[in-house]
Coordinates of C-alpha atoms and ligand atoms in Angstrom, one line a residue:
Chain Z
X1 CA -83.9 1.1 3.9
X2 CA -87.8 1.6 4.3
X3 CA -90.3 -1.1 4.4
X4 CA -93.0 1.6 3.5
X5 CA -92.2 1.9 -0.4
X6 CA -90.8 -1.0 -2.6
X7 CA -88.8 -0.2 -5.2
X8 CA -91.3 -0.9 -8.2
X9 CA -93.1 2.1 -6.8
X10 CA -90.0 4.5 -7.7
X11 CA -90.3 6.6 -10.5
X12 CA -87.6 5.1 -13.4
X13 CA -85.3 8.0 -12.6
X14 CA -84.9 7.3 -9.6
X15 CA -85.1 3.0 -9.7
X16 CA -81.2 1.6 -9.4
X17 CA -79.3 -1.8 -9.7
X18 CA -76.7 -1.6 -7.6
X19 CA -73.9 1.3 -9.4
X20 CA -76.2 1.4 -12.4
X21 CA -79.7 3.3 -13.3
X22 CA -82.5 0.4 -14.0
X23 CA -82.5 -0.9 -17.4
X24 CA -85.5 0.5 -18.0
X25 CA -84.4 4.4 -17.8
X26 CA -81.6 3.2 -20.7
X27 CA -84.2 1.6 -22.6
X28 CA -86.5 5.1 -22.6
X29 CA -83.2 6.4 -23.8
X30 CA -82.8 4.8 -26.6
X31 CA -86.6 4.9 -27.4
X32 CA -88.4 7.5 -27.4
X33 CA -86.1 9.6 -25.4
X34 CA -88.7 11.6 -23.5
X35 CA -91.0 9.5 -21.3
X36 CA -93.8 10.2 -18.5
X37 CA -93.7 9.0 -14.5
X38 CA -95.4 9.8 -11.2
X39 CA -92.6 11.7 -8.4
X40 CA -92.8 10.7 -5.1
X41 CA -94.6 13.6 -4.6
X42 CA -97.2 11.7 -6.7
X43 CA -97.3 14.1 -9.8
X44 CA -96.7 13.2 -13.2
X45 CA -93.9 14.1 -15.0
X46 CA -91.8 14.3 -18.0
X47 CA -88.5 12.8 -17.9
X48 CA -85.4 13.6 -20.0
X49 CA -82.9 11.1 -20.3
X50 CA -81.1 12.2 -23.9
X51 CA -77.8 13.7 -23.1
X52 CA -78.0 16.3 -25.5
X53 CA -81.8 16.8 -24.4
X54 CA -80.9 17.0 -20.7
X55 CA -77.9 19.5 -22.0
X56 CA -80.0 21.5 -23.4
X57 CA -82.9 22.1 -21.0
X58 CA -80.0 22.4 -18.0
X59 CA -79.0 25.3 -20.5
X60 CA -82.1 27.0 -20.8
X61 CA -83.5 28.4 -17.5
X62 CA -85.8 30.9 -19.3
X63 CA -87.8 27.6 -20.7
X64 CA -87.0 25.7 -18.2
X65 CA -88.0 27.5 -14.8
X66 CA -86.6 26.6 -10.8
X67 CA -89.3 29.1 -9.6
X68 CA -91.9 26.4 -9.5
X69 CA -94.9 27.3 -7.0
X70 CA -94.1 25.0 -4.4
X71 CA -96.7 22.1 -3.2
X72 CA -95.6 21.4 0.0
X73 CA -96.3 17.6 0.4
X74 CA -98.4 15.1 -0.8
X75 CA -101.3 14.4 1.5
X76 CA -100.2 17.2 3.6
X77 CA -102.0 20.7 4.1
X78 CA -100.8 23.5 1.9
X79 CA -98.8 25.5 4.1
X80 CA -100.1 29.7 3.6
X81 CA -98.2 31.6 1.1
X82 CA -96.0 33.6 3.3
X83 CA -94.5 30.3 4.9
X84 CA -94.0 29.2 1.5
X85 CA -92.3 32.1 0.3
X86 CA -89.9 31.6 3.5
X87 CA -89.4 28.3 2.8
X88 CA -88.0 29.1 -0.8
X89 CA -86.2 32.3 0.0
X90 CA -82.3 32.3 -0.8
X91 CA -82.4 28.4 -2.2
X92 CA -80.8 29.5 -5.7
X93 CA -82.4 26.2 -6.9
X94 CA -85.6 27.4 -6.3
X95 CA -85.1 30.7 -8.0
X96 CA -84.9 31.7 -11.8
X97 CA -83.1 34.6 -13.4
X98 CA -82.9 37.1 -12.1
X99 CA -83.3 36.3 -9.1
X100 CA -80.9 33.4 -9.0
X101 CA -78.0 35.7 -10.1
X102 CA -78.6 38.2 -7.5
X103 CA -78.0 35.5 -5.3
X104 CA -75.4 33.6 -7.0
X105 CA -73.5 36.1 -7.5
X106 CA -73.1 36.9 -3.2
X107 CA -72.1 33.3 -3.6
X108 CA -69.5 32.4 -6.3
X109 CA -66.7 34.4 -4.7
X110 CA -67.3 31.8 -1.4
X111 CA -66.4 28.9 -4.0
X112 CA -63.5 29.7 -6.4
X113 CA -60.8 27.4 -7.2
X114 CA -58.5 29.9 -5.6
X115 CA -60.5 29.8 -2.3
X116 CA -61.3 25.9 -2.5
X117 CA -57.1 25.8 -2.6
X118 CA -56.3 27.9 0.6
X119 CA -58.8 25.1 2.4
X120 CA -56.8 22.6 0.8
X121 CA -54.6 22.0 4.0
X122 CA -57.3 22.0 6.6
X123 CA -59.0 19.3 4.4
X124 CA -55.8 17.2 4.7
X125 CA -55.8 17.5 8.5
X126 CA -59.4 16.4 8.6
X127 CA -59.1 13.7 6.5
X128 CA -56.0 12.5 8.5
X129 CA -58.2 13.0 11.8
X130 CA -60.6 10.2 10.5
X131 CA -58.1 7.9 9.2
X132 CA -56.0 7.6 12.9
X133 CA -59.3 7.4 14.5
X134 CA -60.5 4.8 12.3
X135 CA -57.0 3.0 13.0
X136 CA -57.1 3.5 16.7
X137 CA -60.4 1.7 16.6
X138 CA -59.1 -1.2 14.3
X139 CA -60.9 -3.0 11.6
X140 CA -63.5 -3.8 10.6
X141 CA -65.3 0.0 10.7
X142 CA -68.2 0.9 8.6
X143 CA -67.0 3.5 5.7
X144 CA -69.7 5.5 5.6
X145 CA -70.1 6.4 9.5
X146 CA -66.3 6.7 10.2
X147 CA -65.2 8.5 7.1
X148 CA -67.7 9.1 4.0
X149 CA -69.7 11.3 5.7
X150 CA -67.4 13.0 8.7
X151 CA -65.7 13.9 6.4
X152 CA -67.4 16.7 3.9
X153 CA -69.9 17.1 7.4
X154 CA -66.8 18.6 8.8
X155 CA -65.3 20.3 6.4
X156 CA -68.6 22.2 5.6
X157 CA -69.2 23.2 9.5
X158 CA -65.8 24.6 8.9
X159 CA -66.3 26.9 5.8
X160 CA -69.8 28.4 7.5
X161 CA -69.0 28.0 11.0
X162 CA -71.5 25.6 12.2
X163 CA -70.3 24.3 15.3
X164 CA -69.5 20.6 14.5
X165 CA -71.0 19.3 17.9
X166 CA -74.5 19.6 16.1
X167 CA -73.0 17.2 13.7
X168 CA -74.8 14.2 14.8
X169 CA -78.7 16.5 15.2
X170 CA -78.3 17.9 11.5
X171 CA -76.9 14.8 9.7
X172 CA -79.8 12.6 11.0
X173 CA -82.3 15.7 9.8
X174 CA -80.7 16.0 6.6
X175 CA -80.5 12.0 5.8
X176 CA -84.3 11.6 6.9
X177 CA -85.3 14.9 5.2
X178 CA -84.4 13.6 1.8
X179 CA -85.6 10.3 2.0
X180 CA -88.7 9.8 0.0
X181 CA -89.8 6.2 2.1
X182 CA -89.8 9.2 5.5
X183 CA -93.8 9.8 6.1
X184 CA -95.0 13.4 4.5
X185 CA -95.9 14.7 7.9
X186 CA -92.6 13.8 9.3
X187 CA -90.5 15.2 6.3
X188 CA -92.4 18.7 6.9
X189 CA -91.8 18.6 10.3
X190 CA -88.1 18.2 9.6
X191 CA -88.2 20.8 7.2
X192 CA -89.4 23.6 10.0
X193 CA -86.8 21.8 12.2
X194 CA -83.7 22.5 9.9
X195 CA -85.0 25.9 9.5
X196 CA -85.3 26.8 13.2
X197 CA -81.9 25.1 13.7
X198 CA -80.3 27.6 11.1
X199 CA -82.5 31.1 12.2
X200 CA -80.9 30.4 15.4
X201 CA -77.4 29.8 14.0
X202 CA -77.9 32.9 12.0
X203 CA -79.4 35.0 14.5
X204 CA -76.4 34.4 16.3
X205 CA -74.3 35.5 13.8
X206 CA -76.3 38.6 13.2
X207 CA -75.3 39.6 17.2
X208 CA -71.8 38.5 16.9
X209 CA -70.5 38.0 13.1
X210 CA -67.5 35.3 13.2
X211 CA -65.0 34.6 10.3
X212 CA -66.3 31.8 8.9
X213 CA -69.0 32.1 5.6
X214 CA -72.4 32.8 7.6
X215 CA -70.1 35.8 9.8
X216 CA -68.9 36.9 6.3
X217 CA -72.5 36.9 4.6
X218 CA -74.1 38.9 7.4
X219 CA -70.8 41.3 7.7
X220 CA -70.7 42.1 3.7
X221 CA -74.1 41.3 2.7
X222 CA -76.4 42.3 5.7
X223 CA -77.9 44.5 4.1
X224 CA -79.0 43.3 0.9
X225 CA -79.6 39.8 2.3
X226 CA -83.1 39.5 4.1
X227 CA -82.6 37.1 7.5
X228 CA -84.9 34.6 5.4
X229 CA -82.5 34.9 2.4
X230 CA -79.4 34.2 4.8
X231 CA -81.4 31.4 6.7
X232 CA -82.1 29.7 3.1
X233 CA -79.0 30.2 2.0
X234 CA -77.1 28.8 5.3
X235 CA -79.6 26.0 4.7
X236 CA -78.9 24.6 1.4
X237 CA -75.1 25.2 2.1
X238 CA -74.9 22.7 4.8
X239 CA -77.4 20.1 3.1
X240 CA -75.6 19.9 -0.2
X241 CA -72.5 20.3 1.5
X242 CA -72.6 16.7 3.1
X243 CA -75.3 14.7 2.0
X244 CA -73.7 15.1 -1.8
X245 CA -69.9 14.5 -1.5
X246 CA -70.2 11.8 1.5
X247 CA -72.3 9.5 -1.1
X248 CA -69.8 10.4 -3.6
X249 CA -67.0 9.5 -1.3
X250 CA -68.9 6.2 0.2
X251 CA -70.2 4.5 -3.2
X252 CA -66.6 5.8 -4.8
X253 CA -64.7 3.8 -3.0
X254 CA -67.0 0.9 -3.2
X255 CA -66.8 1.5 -6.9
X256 CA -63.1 1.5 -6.6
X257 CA -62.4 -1.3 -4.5
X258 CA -64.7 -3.6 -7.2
X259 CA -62.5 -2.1 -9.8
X260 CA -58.8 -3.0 -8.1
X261 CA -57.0 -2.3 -11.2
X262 CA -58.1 1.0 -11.3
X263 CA -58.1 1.5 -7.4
X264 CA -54.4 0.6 -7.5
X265 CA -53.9 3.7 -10.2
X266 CA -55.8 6.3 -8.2
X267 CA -53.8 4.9 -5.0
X268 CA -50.2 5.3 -7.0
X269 CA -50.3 7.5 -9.5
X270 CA -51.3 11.2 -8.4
X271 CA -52.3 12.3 -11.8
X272 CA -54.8 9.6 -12.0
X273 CA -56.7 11.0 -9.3
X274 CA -58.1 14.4 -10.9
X275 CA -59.6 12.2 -13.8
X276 CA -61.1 9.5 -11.7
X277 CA -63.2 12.0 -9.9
X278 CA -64.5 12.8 -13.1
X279 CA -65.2 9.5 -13.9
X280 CA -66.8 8.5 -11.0
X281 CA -68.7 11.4 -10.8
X282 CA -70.4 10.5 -14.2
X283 CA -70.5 6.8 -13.8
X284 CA -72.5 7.1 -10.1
X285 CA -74.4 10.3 -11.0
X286 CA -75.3 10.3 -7.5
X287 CA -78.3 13.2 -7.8
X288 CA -80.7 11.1 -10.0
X289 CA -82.5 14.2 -11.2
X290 CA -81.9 17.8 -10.4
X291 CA -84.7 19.8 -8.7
X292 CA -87.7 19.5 -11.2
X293 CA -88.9 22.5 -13.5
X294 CA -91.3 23.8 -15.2
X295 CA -91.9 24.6 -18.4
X296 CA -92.7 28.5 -19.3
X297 CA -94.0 28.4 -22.6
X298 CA -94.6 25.0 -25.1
X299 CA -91.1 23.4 -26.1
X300 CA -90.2 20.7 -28.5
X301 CA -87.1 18.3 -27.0
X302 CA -86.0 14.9 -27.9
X303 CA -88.7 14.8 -30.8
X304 CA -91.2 15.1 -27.9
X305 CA -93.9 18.6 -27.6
X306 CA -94.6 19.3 -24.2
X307 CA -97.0 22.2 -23.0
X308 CA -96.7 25.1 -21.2
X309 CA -96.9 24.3 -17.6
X310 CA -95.6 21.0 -17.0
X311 CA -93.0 19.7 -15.1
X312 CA -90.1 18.4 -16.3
X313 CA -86.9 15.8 -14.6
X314 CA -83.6 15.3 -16.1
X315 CA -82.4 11.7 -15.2
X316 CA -78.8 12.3 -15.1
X317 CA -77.3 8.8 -14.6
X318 CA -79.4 8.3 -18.0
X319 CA -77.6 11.2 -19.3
X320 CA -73.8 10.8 -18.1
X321 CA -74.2 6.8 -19.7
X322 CA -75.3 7.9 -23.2
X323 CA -73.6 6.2 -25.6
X324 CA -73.7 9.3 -28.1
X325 CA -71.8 11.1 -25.0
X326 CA -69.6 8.4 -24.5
X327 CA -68.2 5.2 -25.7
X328 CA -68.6 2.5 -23.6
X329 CA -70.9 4.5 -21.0
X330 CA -71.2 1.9 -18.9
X331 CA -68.0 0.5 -18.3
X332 CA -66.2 2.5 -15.1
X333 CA -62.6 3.9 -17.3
X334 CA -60.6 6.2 -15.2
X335 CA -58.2 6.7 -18.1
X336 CA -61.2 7.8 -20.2
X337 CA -59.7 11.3 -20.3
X338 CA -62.7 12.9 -21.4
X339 CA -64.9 15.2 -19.2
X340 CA -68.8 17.2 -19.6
X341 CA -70.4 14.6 -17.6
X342 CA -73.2 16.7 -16.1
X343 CA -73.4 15.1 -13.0
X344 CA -73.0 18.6 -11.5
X345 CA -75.9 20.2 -14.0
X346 CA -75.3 22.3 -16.4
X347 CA -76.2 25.9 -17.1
X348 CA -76.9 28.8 -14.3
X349 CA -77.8 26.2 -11.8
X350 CA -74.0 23.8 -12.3
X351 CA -73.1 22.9 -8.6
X352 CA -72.0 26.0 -6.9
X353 CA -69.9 23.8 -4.2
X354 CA -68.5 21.5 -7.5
X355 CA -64.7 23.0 -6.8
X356 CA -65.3 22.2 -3.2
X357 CA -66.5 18.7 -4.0
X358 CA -63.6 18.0 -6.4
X359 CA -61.4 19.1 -3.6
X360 CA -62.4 16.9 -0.7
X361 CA -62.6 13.9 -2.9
X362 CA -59.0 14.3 -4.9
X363 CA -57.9 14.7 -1.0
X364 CA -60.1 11.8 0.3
X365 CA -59.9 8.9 -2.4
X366 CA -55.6 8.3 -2.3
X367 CA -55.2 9.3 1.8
X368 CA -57.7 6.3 2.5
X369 CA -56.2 3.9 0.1
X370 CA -52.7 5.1 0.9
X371 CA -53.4 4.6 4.9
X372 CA -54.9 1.2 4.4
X373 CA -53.4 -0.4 1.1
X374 CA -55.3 -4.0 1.8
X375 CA -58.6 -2.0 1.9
X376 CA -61.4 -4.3 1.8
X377 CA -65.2 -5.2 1.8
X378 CA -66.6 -7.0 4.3
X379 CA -68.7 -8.8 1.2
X380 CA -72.7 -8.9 2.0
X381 CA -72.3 -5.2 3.8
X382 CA -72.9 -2.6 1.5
X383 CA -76.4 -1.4 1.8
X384 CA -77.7 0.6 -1.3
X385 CA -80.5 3.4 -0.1
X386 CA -82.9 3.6 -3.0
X387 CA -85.3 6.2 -1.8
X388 CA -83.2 9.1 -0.9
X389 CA -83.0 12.0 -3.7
X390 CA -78.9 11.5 -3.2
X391 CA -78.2 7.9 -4.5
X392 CA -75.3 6.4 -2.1
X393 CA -75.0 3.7 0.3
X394 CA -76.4 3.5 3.9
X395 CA -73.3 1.9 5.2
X396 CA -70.7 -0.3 4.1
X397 CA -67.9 -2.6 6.6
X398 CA -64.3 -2.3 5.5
X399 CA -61.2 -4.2 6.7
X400 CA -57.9 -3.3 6.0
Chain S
X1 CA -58.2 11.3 -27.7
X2 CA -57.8 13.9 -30.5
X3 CA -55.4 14.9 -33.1
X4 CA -53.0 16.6 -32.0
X5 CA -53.7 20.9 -32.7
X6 CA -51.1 23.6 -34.1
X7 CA -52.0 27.3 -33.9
X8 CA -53.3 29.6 -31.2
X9 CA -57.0 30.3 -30.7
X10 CA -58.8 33.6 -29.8
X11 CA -60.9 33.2 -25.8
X12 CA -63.6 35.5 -25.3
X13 CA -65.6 34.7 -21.9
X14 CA -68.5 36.8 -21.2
X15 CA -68.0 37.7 -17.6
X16 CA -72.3 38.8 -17.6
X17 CA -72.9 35.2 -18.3
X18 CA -70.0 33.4 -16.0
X19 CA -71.6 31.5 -12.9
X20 CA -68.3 30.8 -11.6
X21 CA -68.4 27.4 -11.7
X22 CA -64.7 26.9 -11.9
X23 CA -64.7 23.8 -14.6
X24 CA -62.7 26.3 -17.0
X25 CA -59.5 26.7 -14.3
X26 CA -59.7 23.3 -13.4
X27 CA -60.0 22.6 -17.5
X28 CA -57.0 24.9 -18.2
X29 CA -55.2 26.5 -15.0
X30 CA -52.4 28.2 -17.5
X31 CA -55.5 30.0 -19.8
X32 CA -58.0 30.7 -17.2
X33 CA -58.3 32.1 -13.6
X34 CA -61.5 33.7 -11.4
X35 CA -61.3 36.8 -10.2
X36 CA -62.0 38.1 -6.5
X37 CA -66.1 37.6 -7.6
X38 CA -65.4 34.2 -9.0
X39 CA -65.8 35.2 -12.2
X40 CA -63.7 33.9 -15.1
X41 CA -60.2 36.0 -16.0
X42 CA -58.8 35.2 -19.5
X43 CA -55.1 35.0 -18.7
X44 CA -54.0 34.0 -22.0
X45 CA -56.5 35.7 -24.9
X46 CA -54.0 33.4 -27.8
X47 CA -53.2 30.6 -26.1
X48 CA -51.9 27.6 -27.9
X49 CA -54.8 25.9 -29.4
X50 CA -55.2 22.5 -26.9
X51 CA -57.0 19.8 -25.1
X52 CA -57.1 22.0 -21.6
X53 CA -58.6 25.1 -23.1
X54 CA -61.3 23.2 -25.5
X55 CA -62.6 20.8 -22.4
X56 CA -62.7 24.3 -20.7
X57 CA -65.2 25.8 -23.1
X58 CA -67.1 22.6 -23.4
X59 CA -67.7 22.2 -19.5
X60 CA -68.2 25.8 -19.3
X61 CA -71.8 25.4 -17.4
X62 CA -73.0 28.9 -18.7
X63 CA -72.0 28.9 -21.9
X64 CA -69.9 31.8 -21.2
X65 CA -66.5 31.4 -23.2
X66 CA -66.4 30.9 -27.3
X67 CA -63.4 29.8 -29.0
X68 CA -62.2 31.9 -32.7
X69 CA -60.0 29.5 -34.2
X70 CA -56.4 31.7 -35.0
Ligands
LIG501 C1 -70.0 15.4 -5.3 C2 -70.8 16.2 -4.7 C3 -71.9 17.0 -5.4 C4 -72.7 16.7 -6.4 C5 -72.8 15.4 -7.2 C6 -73.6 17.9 -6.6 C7 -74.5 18.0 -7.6 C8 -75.3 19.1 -7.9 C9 -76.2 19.2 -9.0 C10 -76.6 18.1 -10.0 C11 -76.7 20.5 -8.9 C12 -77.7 21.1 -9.9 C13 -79.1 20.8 -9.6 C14 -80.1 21.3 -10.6 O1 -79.7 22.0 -11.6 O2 -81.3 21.1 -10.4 C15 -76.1 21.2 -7.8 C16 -76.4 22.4 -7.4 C17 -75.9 23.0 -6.2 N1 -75.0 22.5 -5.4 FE1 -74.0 20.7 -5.6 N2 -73.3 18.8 -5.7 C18 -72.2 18.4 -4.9 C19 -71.6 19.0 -3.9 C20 -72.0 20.3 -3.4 C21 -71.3 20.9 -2.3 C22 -70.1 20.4 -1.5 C23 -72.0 22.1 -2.1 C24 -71.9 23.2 -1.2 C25 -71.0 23.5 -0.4 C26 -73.1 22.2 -3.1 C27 -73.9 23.2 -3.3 C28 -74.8 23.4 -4.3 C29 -75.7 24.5 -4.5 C30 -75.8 25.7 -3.6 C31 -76.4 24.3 -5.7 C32 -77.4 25.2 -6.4 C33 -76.7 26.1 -7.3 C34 -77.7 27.0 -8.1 O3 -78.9 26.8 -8.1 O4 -77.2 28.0 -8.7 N3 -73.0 21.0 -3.9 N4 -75.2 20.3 -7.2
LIG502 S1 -66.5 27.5 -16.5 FE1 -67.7 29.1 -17.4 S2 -69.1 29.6 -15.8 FE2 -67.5 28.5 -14.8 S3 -66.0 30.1 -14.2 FE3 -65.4 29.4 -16.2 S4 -66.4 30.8 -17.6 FE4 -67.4 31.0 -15.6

């Protein structure tokens, strides 16, 4: 938690209460749909908060555009063109079409359910790792330090072959990176950091290819990947690849173990588990909005006309609780059985790493509550991080 | 959730417009598959019309599988 920013000064899409999105952000909802507030970045924009709305523009990237000129940050010097142009290069969420499906495309066959499966084992052991060391060390532990986010940190150093002792130097960079209360100046400076971190992963890779993902990319794709490309791409694969699934799996099991009814089902009943993802991946729609876009041309959404040019956010928590989605949006149902909660987008920009995700946290949920059944809170612990684009908790103590 | 459904249905995906998200083989494991490129593989063109293969072409992120009604 910062003492720089107070939460008033969040924009509404990003302003929570605890597991739910501020009243306010429902309220626009059910008004007028489509409303207007400043970004951290301290620009105005649109907000879309309709689920059918947010649908919609997810769906249509030619309106709806990724390839936004960057700004670099607020009060900070404009960085030249060319360092913007490495800065963007191979971030598929800062590309449009078809650009993005060049790039997507070297990617999907890293991320298929098929491949997700063959990992499936080495997940287990990892997840075992953390639960006899958190054990060994007896309770009470903090959840998020000792399992939330070792565990999707490790398993992505894994897949790309990022050696996991720089666990502890790209975790802190990541967390701080993303975290709107961080100074400008020290954000940017982060930002170079990560990249020189990765050029020198990748340029390692480039001498000596291994058999992880970044060995494979340079192998099969050297050629038609510039080093910029693979140093973006190696980039946004490790950042999403922790920050996302360690909030999911922190604030999950805080969800769960307030809900002890339906903790008990996704502890006993394997088929329970697959469908509680689900639901907890809609009810905590961790990414409050995905990157923002612009708009190409004029477009008419939620009733609302908005120019050419402007930039555009899709609240998603606002989205996944609309009660034209869903009945009973805010009430956290497990047994809900129903699914197109879009807290993994929607359209040519849907998670990539979403069959990864759903792996790690079908694995991760029932091994902790089956290891320690009397799984606890330590009440007055759980620490809520408000500013960080990734919703989640900053740490949370757990006896068992 | 829904009525139960009789009949078979028609899939078409449109491998061009498949990102290879996955949601349809997790939706429907016995209908769909991805290839080697992660892109979608009908295994079933008629399957038996279902829960599993409509979710599938709702969560479909692309918009890249239609349903014909048999
Ligand atoms: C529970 C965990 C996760 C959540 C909630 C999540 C959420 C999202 C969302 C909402 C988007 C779309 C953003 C937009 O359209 O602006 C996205 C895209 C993406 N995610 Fe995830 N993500 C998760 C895990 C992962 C993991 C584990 C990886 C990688 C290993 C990953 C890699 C990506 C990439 C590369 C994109 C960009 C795809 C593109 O532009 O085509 N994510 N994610
Ligand atoms: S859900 Fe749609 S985009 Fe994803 S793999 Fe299946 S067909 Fe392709």
């Amino acid at each position: 938690m910062s003492e720089t920013t107070t939460a008033a000064e969040l924009p509404v899409y990003m302003r929570r209460d605890g597991f739910d999105p501020a009243p306010e952000l429902g309220a626009l909802r059910e008004g007028e749909r489509v409303g207007r507030a400043r970004s951290p970045f301290g620009v105005d924009v649109w907000v879309l908060t309709h689920h059918d709305d947010v649908r919609a523009a997810l769906a249509d990237s030619a309106r709806f555009s990724n390839a936004t000129p960057m700004r670099g940050m607020p009060g900070m010097p404009v960085p030249d063109a060319a360092t913007l142009a490495r800065m963007r290069a191979g971030n598929p969420l800062l590309a449009d079409p078809p650009e993005h499906t060049r790039l997507r495309r070297l990617l999907t066959p890293e991320f298929t359910v098929r491949r997700m499966r063959r990992l499936e084992p080495r997940i287990h052991e990892i997840v075992d790792e953390r639960l006899d060391a958190m054990q060994r060390c007896g309770p009470p532990a903090d959840l998020i330090s000792s399992f939330a986010l070792p565990v999707p940190s490790l398993v992505i150093c894994e897949l790309l072959g990022v050696p996991t002792e720089d666990r502890a130097g790209f975790e802190h960079r990541t967390s701080r990176l993303l975290d709107m209360s961080v100074p400008p100046g020290e954000r940017m400076r982060l930002q170079a950091e990560s990249r020189e971190y990765m050029a020198r992963l990748v340029a390692r890779e480039q001498r000596d290819p291994g058999e992880a993902m970044l060995g494979m990319l340079v192998r099969e794709h050297g050629d038609d990947l510039s080093t910029d490309e693979l140093i973006g791409i190696a980039n946004i694969l490790l950042i999403a690849g922790h920050e996302t699934t360690s909030n999911m799996l922190g604030l999950g099991t805080l969800a769960l173990l307030r809900h002890p009814d339906q903790l008990a089902l996704v502890r006993d009943d394997p088929d329970a588990v697959a469908p509680a993802v689900e639901e907890l991946l809609r009810w905590l729609s961790i990414v409050h909005t995905g990157v923002v876009r612009t708009t190409t041309t004029e477009v008419e959404i939620g009733g609302t006309r908005i120019g050419a040019g402007e930039l555009v956010v899709f609240a998603l928590p606002a989205a996944n609780r609309d009660p034209d989605a869903t009945t009973d949006p805010d009430r956290l149902d497990i047994t809900r059985g129903e699914v197109g909660h879009l807290a993994f987008g929607h359209g040519v920009h849907h998670c990539l790493g979403a069959p990864l995700a759903r792996m790690e946290m079908r694995v991760a949920f029932p091994a902790l509550l089956r290891r320690f059944p009397g799984l606890a809170e330590v009440p007055g612990t759980a620490a809520f991080r408000s500013f960080h684009v990734v919703y989640g908790l900053t740490g949370l103590e757990v006896t068992w | 959730m829904s009525a139960p459904r009789t009949g078979t249905v028609r899939v078409l995906a449109d491998r061009d417009v498949c990102v290879g998200a996955g949601n349809c083989v997790f939706a429907d494991e016995a209908v769909f598959d991805q290839d080697d490129d992660g892109l979608v593989v009908v295994l079933v063109e008629e399957p038996p019309d279902g829960d599993g293969v409509r979710r599938a072409v709702q969560t479909c992120p692309s918009g890249a599988l239609r349903l014909i009604d048999g």
